[in-house]
CSV table of C-alpha atoms in Angstrom, one decimal:
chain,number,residue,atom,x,y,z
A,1384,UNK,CA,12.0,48.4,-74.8
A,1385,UNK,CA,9.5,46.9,-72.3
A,1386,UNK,CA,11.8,46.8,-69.5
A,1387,UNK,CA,12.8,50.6,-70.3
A,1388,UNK,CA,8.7,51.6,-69.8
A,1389,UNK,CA,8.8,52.7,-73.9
A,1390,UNK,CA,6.6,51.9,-76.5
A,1391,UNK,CA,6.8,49.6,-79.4
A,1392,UNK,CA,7.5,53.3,-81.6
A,1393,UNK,CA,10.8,52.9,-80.2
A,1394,UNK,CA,11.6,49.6,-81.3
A,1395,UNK,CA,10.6,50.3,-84.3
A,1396,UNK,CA,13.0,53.3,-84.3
A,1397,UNK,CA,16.1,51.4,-83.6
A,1398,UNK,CA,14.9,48.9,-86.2
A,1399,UNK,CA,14.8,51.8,-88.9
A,1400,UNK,CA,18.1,52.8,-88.0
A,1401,UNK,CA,19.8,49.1,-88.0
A,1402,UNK,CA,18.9,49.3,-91.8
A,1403,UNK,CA,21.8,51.9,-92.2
A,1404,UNK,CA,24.1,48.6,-91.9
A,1405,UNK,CA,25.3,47.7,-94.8
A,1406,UNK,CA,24.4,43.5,-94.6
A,1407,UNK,CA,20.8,42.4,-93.9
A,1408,UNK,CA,22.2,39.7,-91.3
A,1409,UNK,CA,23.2,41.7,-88.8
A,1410,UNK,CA,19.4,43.5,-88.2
A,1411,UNK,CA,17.6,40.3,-89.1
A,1412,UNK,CA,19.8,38.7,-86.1
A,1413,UNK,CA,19.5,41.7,-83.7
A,1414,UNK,CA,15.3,41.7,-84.8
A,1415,UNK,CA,15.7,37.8,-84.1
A,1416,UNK,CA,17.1,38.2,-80.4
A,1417,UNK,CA,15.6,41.7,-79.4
A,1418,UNK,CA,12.0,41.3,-81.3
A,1419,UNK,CA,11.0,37.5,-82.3
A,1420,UNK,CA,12.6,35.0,-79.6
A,1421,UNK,CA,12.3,37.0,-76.0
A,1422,UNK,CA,8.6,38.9,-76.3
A,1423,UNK,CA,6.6,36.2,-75.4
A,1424,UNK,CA,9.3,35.2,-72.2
A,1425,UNK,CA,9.4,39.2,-71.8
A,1426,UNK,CA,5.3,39.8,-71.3
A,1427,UNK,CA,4.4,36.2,-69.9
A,1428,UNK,CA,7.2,34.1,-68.6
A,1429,UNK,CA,7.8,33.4,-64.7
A,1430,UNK,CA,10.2,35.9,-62.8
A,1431,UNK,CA,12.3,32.7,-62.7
A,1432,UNK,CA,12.5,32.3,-66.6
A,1433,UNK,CA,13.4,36.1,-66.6
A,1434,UNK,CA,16.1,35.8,-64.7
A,1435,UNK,CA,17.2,32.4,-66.3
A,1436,UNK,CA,17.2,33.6,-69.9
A,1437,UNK,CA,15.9,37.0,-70.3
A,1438,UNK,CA,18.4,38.7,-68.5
A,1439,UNK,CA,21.4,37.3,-69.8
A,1440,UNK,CA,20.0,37.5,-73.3
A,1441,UNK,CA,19.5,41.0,-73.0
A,1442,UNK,CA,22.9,41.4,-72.0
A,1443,UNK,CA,24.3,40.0,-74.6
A,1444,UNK,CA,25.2,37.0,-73.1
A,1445,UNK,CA,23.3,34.5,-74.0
A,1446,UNK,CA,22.2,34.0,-78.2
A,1447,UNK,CA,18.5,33.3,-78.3
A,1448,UNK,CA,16.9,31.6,-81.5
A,1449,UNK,CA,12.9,31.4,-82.1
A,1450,UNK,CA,11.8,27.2,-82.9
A,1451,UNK,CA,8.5,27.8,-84.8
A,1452,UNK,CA,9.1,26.8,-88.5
A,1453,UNK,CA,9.3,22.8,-89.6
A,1454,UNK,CA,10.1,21.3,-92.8
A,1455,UNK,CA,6.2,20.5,-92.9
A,1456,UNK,CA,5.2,23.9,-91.5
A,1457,UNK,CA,6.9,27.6,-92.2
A,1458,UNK,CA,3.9,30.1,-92.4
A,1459,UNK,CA,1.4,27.7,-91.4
A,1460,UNK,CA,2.3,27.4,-88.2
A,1461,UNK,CA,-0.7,25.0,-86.7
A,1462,UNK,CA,0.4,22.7,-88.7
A,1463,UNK,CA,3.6,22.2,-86.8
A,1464,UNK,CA,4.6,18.3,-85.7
A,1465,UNK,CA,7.1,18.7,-83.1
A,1466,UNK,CA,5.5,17.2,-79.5
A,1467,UNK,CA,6.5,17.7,-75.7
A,1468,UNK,CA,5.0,15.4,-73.6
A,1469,UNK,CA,4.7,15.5,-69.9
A,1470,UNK,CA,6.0,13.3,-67.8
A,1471,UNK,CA,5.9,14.0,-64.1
A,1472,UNK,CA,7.2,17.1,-63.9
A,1473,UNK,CA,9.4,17.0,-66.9
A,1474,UNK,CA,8.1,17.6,-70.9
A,1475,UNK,CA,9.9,15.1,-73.2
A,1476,UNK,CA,10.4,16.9,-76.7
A,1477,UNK,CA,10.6,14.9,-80.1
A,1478,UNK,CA,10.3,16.5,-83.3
A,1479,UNK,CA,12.2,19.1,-85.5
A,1480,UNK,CA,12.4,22.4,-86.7
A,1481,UNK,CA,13.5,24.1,-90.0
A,1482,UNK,CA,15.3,27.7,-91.2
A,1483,UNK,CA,15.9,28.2,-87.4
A,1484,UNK,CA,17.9,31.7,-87.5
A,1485,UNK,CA,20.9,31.3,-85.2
A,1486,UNK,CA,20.1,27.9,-84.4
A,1487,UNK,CA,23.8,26.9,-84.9
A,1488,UNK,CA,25.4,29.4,-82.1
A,1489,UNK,CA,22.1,29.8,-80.2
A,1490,UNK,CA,22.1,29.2,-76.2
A,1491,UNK,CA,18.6,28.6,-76.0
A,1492,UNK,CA,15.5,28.6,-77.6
A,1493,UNK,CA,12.1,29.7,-77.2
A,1494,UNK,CA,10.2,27.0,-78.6
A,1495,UNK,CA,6.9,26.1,-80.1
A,1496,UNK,CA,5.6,22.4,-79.5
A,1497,UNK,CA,1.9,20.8,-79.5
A,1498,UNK,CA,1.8,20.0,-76.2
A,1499,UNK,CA,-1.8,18.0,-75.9
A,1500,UNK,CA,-3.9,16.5,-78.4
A,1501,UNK,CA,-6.5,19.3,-78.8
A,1502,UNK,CA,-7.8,22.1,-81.5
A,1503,UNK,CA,-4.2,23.4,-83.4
A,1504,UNK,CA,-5.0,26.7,-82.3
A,1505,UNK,CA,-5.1,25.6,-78.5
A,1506,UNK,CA,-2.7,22.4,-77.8
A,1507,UNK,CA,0.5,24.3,-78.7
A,1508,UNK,CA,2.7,26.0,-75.9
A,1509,UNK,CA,6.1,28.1,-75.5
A,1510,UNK,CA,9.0,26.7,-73.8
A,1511,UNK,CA,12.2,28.1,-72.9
A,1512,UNK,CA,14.6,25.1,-74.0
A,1513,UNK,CA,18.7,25.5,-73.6
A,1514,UNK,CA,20.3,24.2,-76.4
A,1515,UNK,CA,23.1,22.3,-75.0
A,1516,UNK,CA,20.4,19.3,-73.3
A,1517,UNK,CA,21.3,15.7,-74.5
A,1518,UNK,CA,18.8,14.7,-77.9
A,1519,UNK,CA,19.1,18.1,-79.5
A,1520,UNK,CA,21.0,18.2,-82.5
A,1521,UNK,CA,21.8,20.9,-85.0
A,1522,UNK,CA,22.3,18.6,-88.0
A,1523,UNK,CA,23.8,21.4,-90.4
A,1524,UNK,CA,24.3,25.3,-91.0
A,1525,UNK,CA,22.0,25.3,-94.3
A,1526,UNK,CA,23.5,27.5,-97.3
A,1527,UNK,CA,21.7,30.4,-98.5
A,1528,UNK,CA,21.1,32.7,-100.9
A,1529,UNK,CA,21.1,36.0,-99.2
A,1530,UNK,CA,21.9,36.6,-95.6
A,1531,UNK,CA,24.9,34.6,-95.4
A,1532,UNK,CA,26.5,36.1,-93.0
A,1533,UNK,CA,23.8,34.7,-90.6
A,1534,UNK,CA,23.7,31.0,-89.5
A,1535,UNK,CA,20.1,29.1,-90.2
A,1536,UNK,CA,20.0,25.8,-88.9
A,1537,UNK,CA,18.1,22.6,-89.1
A,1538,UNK,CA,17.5,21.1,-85.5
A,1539,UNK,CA,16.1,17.5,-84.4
A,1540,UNK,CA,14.8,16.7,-81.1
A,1541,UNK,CA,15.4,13.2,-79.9
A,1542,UNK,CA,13.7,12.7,-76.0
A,1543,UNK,CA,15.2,16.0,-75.0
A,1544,UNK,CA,13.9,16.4,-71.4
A,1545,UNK,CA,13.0,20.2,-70.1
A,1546,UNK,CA,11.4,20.9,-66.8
A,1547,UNK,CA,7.9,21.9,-66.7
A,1548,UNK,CA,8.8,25.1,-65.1
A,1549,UNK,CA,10.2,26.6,-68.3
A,1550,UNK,CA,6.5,26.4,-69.7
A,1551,UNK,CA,6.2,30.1,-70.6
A,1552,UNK,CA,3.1,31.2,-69.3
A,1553,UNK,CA,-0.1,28.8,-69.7
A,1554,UNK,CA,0.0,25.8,-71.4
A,1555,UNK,CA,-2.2,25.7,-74.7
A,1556,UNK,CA,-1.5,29.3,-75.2
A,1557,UNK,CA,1.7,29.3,-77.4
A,1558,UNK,CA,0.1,29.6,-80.7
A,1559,UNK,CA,-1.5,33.0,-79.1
A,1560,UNK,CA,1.3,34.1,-77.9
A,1561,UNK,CA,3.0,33.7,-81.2
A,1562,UNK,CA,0.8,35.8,-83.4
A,1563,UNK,CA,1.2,38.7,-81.2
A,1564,UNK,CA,4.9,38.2,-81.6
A,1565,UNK,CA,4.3,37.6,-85.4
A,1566,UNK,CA,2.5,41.0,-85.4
A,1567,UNK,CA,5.5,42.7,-84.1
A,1568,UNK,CA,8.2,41.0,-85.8
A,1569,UNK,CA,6.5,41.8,-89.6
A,1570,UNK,CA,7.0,45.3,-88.2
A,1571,UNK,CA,10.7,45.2,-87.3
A,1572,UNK,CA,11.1,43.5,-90.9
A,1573,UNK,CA,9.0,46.3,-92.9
A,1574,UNK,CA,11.3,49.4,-90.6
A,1575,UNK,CA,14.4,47.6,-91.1
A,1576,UNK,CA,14.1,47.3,-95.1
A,1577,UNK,CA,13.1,51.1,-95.4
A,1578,UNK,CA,16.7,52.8,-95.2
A,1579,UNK,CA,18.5,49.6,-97.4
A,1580,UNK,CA,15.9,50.6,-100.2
A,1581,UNK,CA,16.4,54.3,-100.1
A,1582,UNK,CA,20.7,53.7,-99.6
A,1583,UNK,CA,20.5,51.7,-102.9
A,1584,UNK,CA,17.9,54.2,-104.7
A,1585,UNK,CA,20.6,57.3,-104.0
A,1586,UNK,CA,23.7,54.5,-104.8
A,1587,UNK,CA,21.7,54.1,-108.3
A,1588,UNK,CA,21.7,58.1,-108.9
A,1589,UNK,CA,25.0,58.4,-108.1
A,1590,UNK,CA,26.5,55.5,-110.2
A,1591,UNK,CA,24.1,56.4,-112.9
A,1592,UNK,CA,24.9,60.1,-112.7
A,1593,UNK,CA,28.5,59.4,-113.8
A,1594,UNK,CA,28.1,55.9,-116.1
A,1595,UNK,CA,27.8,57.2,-119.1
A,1596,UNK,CA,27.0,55.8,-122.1
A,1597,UNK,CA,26.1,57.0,-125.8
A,1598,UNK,CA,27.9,60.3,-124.6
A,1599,UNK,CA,25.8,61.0,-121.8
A,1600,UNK,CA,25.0,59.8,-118.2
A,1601,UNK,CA,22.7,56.8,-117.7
A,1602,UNK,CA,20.7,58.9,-115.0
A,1603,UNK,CA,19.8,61.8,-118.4
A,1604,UNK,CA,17.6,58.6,-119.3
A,1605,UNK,CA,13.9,59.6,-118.8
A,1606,UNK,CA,13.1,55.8,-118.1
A,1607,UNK,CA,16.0,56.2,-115.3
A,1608,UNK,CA,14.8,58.6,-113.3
A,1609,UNK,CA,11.6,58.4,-113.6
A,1610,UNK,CA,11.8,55.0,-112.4
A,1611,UNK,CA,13.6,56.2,-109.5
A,1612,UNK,CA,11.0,58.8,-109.1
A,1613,UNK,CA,8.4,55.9,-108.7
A,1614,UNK,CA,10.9,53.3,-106.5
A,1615,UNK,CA,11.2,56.8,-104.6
A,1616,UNK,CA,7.6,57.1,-104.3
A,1617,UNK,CA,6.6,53.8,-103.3
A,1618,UNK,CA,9.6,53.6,-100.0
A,1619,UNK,CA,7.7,56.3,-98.9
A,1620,UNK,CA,4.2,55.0,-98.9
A,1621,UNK,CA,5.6,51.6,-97.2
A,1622,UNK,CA,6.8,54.3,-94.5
A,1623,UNK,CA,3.4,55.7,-93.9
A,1624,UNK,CA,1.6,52.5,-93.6
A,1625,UNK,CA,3.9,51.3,-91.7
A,1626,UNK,CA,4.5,54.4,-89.0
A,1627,UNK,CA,0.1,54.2,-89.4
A,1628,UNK,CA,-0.1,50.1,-88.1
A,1629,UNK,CA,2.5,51.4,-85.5
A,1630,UNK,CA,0.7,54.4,-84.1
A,1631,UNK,CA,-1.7,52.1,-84.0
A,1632,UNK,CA,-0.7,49.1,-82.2
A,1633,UNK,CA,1.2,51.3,-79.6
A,1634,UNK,CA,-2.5,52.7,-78.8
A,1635,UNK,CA,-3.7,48.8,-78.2
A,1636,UNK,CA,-5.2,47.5,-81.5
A,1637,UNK,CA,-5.3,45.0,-83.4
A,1638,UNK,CA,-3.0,45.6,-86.4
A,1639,UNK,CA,-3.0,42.4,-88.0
A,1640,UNK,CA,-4.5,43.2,-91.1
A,1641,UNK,CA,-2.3,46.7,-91.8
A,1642,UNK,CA,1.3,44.9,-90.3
A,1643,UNK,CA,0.2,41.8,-93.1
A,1644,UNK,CA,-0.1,44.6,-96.0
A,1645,UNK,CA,3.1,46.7,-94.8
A,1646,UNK,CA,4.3,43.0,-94.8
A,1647,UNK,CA,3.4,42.0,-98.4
A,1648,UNK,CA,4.1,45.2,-99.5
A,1649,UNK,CA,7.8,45.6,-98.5
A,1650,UNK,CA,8.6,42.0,-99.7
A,1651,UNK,CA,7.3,43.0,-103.2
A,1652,UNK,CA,8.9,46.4,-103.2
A,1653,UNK,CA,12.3,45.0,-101.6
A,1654,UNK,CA,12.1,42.4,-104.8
A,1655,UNK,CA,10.6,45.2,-107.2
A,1656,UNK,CA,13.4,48.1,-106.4
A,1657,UNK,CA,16.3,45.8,-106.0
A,1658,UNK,CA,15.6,44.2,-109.3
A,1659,UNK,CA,15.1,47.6,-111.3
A,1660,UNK,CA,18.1,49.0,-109.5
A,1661,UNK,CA,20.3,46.7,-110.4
A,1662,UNK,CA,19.4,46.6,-114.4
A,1663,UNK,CA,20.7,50.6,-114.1
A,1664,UNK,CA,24.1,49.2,-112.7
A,1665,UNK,CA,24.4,47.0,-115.7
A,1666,UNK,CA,27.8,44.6,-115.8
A,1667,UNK,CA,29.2,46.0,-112.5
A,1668,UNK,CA,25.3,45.3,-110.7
A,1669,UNK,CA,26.1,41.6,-111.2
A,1670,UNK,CA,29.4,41.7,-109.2
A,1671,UNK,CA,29.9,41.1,-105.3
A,1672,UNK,CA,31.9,44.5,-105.5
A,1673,UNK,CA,28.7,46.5,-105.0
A,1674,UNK,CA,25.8,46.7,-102.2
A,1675,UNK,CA,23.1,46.4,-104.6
A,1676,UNK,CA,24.1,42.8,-105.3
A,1677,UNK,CA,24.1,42.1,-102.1
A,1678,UNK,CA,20.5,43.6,-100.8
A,1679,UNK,CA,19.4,41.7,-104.4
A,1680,UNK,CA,19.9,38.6,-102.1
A,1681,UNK,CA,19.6,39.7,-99.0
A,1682,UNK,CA,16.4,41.1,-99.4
A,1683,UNK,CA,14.6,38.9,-101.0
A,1684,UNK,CA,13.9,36.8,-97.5
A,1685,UNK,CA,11.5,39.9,-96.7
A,1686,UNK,CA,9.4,37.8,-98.9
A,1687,UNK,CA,9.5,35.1,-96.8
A,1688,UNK,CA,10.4,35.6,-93.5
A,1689,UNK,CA,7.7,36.0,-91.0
A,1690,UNK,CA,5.1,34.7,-94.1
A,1691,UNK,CA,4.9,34.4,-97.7
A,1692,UNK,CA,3.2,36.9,-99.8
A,1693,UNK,CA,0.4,34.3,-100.4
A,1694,UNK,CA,0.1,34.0,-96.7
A,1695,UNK,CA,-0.4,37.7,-95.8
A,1696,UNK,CA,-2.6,38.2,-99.0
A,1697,UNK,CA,-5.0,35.2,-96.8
A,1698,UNK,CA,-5.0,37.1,-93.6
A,1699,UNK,CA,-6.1,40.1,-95.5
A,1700,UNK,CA,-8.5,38.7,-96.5
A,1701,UNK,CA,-9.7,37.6,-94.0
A,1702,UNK,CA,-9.8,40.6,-91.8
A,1703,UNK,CA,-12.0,42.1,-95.1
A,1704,UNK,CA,-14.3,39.2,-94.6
A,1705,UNK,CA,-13.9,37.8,-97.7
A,1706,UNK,CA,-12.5,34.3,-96.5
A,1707,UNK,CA,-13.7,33.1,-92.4
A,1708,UNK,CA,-11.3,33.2,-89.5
């Protein structure tokens, strides 16, 4: 949207709308390539690393994947072990990463690697790093239990040697660069959960409205639709704090502390609605046959992806002053 001279609104837009697909791979792979692996090259890389990666990426061409997370380190992300060492005017990368979305097809990846010995907030740096370079190795396509229908790898790193030019930016400033990233991709998560939750809310009254049972529908149920009154209620809120942490960060705050609570919110609500949804469903909500099954799966890696409940409930926290920075 950058390159188009819109706001982040937009993005946010199309994020909303991807929801109307009925699979959670196919946005969490678009969000992956258009919102989580290419901001960072996009606002700080070199018109050569544009050219190199960005464009084709953008076109479609080229798969991009985002190497943060490490067996040792998903949500806390300083405490990542992977090194690239420089050597003339070469880095040589050892190390590994974990739950790498895309990792399997990817043609490159926009890496995170401590690249001096410093503070864990400033020794870590971005690189661009194709994927088909001698040492890397994508040791398996790891089985899930939602999102199947997207590949997550495991990756190791064994000498693989990247010229120094693909340094995105300044070296030491890759951890930086990944929380604004981080900011933006909770964002993309929260809009593209919205419309699943509300297409499995009016699923519900429709299934329910013609299940009957005791002689009458399952919707005629008080607890039923009042429940779906409240599951109705609570999408809603999400919405406005979300569109609020938006408005906001498209006028240049900082939106950490509301993008973590739209965050910890949607995972809980994806988990809370899915759940309740599919008791109403009864037998047939335990099948393959119907969406609600699948979102049940699917959407539980809101709680997750981009940081564990636990993890956003710290960062709040912290921006209330009740733990430091």
């Amino acid at each position: 949207y950058g390159g188009m001279g819109l706001d982040f609104s937009y993005n946010i837009a199309v994020a909303e709308e991807l929801g109307n697909i009925r699979c959670g791979s196919i946005p969490m792979a678009i969000g992956v390539q258009a919102g989580m692996a290419t901001p960072a090259l996009t606002r700080f890389g070199s018109h050569e690393l544009k050219k190199q990666f960005l464009v084709p990426t953008i076109a479609g061409d080229f798969v991009a994947c985002l190497g943060i997370s490490e067996p040792g380190a998903g949500s806390d992300v300083a405490n990542i072990k992977t090194t690239a060492v420089r050597k003339g005017d070469e880095y040589v990368i050892n190390g590994g990463k974990m739950w790498i979305t895309s990792g399997s097809q990817a043609d490159w990846m926009c890496l995170l690697a401590n690249t001096s010995e410093g503070p864990p907030h400033q020794n870590k740096s971005l690189i661009c790093l194709p994927m088909n370079l001698p040492g890397i190795h994508v040791a398996k396509k790891i089985d899930k239990l939602g999102m199947r229908a997207s590949d997550t790898a495991q990756i190791f790193f064994e000498d693989v040697r990247v010229p120094c030019k693909n340094l995105i930016g300044e070296e030491g400033k890759g951890f930086t660069y990944q929380m604004l990233q981080f900011q933006e991709e909770r964002l993309w998560g929260v809009a593209s959960a919205l419309r699943p939750m509300e297409t499995i809310i009016q699923e519900t009254i429709e299934y329910t409205q013609q299940r009957k049972v005791f002689g009458q529908p399952v919707l005629h149920n008080q607890t039923v639709h009042f429940r779906l009154a409240e599951l109705a209620t609570e999408v809603e809120l999400l919405r406005s704090l979300l569109y609020r942490a938006v408005a906001l960060y498209v006028e240049g705050n900082d939106v950490t502390k509301f993008a973590s609570m739209a965050k910890l919110k949607a995972g809980r609500l994806t988990r809370e609605l899915t759940d309740s949804c599919l008791q109403f469903w009864g037998g047939m909500g335990f099948t393959s046959e119907v969406l609600v099954s699948r979102f049940y799966r699917d959407l539980r890696l809101m709680s997750i992806g981009g940081g564990t409940d636990e993890t956003m409930l710290s960062i709040i926290c912290k921006y209330m002053d009740i733990l430091p920075r």
